Short mmCIF file of C-alpha atoms in Angstrom, two decimals:
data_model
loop_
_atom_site.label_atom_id
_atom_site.label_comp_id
_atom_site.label_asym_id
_atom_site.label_seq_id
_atom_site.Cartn_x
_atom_site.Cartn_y
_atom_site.Cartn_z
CA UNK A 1 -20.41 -6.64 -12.53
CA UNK A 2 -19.09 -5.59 -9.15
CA UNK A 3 -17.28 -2.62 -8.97
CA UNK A 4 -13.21 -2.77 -8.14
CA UNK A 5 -12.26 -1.34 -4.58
CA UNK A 6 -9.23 0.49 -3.60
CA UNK A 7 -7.50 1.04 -0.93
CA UNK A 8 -5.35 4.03 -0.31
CA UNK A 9 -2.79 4.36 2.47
CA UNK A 10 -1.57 8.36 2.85
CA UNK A 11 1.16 8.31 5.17
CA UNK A 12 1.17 12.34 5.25
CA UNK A 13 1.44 13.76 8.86
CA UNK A 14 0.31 17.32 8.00
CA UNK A 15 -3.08 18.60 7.08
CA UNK A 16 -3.17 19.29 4.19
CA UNK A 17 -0.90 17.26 2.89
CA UNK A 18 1.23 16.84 -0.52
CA UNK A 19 1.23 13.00 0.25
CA UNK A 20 -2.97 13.05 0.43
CA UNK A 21 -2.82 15.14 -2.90
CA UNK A 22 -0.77 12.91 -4.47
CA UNK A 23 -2.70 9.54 -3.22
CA UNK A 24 -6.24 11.09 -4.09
CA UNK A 25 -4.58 11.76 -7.74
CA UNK A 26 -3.28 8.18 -8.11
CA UNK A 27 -6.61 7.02 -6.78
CA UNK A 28 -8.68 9.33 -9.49
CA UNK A 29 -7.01 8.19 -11.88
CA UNK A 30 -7.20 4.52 -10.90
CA UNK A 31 -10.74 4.41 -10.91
CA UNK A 32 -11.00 6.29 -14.31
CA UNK A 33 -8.53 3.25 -15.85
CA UNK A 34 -10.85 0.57 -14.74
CA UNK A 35 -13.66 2.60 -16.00
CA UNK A 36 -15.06 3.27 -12.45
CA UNK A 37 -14.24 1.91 -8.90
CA UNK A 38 -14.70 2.38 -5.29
CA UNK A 39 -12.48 4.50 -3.37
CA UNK A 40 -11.09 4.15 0.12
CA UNK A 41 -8.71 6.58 1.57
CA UNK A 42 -7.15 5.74 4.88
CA UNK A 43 -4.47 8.75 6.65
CA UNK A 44 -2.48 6.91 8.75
CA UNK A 45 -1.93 10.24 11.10
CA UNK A 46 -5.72 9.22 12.34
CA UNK A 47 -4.67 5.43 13.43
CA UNK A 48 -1.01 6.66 15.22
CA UNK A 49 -2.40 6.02 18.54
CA UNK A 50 -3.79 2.72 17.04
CA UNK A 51 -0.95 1.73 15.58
CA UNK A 52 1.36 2.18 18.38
CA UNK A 53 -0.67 0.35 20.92
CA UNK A 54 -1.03 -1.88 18.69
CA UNK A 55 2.65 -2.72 18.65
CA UNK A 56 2.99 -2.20 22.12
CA UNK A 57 0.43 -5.09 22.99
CA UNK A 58 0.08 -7.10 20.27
CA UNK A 59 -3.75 -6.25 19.77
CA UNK A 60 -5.54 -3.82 17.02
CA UNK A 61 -8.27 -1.49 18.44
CA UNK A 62 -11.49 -2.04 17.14
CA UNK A 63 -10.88 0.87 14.38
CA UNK A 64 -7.84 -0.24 13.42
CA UNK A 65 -8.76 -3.44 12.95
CA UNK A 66 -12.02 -2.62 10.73
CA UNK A 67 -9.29 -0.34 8.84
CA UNK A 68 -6.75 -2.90 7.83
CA UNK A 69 -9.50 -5.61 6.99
CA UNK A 70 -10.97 -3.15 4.27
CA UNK A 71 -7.01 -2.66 3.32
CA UNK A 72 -6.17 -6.08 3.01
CA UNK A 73 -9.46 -7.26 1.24
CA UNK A 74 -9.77 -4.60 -1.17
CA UNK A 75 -9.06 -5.08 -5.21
CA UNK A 76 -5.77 -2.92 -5.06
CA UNK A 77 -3.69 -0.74 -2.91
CA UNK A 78 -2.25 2.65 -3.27
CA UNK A 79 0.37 3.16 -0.33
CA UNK A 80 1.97 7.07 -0.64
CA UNK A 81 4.03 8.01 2.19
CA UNK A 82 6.20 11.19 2.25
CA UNK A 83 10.29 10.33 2.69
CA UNK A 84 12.10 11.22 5.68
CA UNK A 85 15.90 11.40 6.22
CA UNK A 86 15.72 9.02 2.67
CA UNK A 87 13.36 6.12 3.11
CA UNK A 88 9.54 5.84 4.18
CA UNK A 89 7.96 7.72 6.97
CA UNK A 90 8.36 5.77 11.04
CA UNK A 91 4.34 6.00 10.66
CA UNK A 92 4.25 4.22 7.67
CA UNK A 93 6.80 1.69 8.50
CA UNK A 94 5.12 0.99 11.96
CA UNK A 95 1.80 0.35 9.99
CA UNK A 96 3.30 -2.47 7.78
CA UNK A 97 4.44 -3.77 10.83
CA UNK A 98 0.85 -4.55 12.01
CA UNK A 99 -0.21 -6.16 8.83
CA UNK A 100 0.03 -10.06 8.96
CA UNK A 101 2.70 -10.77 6.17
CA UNK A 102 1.04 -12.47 4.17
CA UNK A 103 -1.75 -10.21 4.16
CA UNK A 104 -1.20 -8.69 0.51
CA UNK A 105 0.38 -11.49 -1.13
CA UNK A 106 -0.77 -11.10 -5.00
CA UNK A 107 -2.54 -7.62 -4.62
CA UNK A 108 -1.67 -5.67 -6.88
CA UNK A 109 -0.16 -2.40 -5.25
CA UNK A 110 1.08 1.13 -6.36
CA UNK A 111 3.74 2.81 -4.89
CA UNK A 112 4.23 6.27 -4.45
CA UNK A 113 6.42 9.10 -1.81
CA UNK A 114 6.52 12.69 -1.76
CA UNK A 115 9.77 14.73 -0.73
CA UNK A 116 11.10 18.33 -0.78
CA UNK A 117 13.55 17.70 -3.64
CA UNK A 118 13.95 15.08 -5.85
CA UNK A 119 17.12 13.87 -4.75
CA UNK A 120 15.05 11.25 -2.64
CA UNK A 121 13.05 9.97 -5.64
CA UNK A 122 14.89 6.45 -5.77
CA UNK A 123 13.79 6.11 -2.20
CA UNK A 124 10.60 4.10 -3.67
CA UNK A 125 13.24 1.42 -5.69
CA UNK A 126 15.33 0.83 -3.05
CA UNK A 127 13.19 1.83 0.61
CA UNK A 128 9.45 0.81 -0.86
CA UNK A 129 9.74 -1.82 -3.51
CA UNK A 130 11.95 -4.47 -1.72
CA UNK A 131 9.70 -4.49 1.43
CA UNK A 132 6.33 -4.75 -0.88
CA UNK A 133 8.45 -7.74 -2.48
CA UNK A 134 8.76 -9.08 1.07
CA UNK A 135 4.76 -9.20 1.63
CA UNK A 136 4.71 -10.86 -1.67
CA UNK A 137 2.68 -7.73 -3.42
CA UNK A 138 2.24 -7.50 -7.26
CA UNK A 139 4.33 -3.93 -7.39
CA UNK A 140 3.42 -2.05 -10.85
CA UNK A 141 6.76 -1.26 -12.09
CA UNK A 142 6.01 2.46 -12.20
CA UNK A 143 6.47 4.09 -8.84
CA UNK A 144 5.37 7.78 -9.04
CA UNK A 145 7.70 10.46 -6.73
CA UNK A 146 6.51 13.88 -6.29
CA UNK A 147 8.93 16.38 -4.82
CA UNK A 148 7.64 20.51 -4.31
CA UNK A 149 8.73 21.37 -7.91
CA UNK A 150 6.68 18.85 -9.38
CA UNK A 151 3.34 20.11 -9.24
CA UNK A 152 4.19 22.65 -11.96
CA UNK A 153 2.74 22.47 -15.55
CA UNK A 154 5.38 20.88 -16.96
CA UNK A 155 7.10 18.69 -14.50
CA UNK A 156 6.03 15.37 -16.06
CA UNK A 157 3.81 14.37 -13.09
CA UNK A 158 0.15 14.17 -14.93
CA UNK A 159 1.83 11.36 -17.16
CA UNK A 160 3.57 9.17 -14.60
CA UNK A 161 0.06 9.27 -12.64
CA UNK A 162 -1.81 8.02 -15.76
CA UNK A 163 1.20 5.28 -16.42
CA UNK A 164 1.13 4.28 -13.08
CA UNK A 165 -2.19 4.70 -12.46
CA UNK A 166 -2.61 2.39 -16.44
CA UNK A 167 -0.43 -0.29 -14.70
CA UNK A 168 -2.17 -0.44 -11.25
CA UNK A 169 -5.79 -1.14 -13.21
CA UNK A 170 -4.04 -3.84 -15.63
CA UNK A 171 -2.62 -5.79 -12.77
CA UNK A 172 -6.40 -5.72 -11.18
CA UNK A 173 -8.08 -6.70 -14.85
CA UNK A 174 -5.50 -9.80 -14.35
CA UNK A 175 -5.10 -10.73 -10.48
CA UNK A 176 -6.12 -14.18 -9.35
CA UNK A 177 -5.35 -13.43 -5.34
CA UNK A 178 -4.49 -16.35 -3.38
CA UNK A 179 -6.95 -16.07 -0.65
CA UNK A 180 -5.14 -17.27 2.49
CA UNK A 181 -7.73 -19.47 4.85
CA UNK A 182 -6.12 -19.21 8.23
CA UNK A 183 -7.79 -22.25 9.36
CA UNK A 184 -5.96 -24.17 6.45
CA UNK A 185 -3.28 -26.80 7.08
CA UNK A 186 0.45 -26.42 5.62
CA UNK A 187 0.75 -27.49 2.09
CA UNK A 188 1.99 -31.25 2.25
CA UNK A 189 0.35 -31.66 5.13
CA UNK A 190 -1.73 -34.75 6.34
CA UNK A 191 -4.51 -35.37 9.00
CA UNK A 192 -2.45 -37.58 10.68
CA UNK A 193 0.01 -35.02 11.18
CA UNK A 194 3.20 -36.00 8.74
CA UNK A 195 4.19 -34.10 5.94
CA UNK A 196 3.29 -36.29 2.69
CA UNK A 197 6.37 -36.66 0.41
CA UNK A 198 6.64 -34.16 -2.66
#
């Protein structure tokens, strides 16, 4: 049996960062709920230049291209980004805005943010989870925040990893992607080029 692969986005711009800490937890833990799985980390602060020329022209470099193929193909995703000023990072944002929409229609995806205090912690229901809902990504309902205080003994965060992480590895056990041919013609649609009625 083929091992799972997933696909991490860290959206942290600092080095280290709380964000990649947090991602390469959700990821460990991932892998040790399906019993084993291949890993893929991506830091978005290494594709900036990428990204941005990549919404100035239109076209991804080489790199980034290679880089959002393995995201977009892989098993599951696991997109952590820290929160700024409330809601998702400009990087991260500008990112999703070079993905082909329907790119991650029926993966199954995890959400998670970092932030300074928890005040922001909502910032994954109502910043995160309606644009995942957009792309038409299976979101786990557990989205897992971690703000400074949390990576104390007794803050709570090992167990929303391992629920979140529980949820991310049941969705993959029962996802039946939709693989999108881009080559294929619009549903109802005929060779001789009218739409057959429904």
């Amino acid at each position: 049996m083929t091992a799972k692969r997933i696909a991490v986005v860290a959206a942290g711009l600092s080095q280290p960062s709380s964000t990649r800490l947090l991602a390469d937890r959700l990821a460990d833990a991932t892998a040790g709920a399906l019993g084993g799985a291949e890993v893929e980390v991506f830091e978005l602060r290494d594709y900036a230049t990428d990204v941005t020329n990549n919404l100035l022209t239109g076209f991804p470099s080489p790199r980034l291209a290679a880089a959002i193929e393995s995201i977009t193909s892989a098993d599951a995703l696991i997109v952590v980004t820290p929160i700024f000023t409330t809601s998702y990072s400009g990087l991260f944002k500008s990112f999703i805005d070079v993905l082909d929409p329907q790119a991650l229609t029926g993966m199954p995806v995890l959400l998670a943010a970092t932030g300074g205090t928890e005040r922001h912690s909502l910032a994954i229901d109502y910043a995160m989870r309606p644009l995942f809902s957009y792309l038409h990504a299976n979101v786990v309902p557990t989205g897992v925040y971690a703000a400074s205080g949390d990576w104390g003994n007794d803050s709570g965060l090992p167990q929303r990893i391992e629920r979140a992480a529980s949820e991310l590895a049941t969705a993959v056990g029962h996802a039946e992607r939709r693989v999108r041919d881009p080559f294929a013609l619009p549903e109802g649609f005929s060779p001789t080029g009218a739409f057959s009625a429904q």
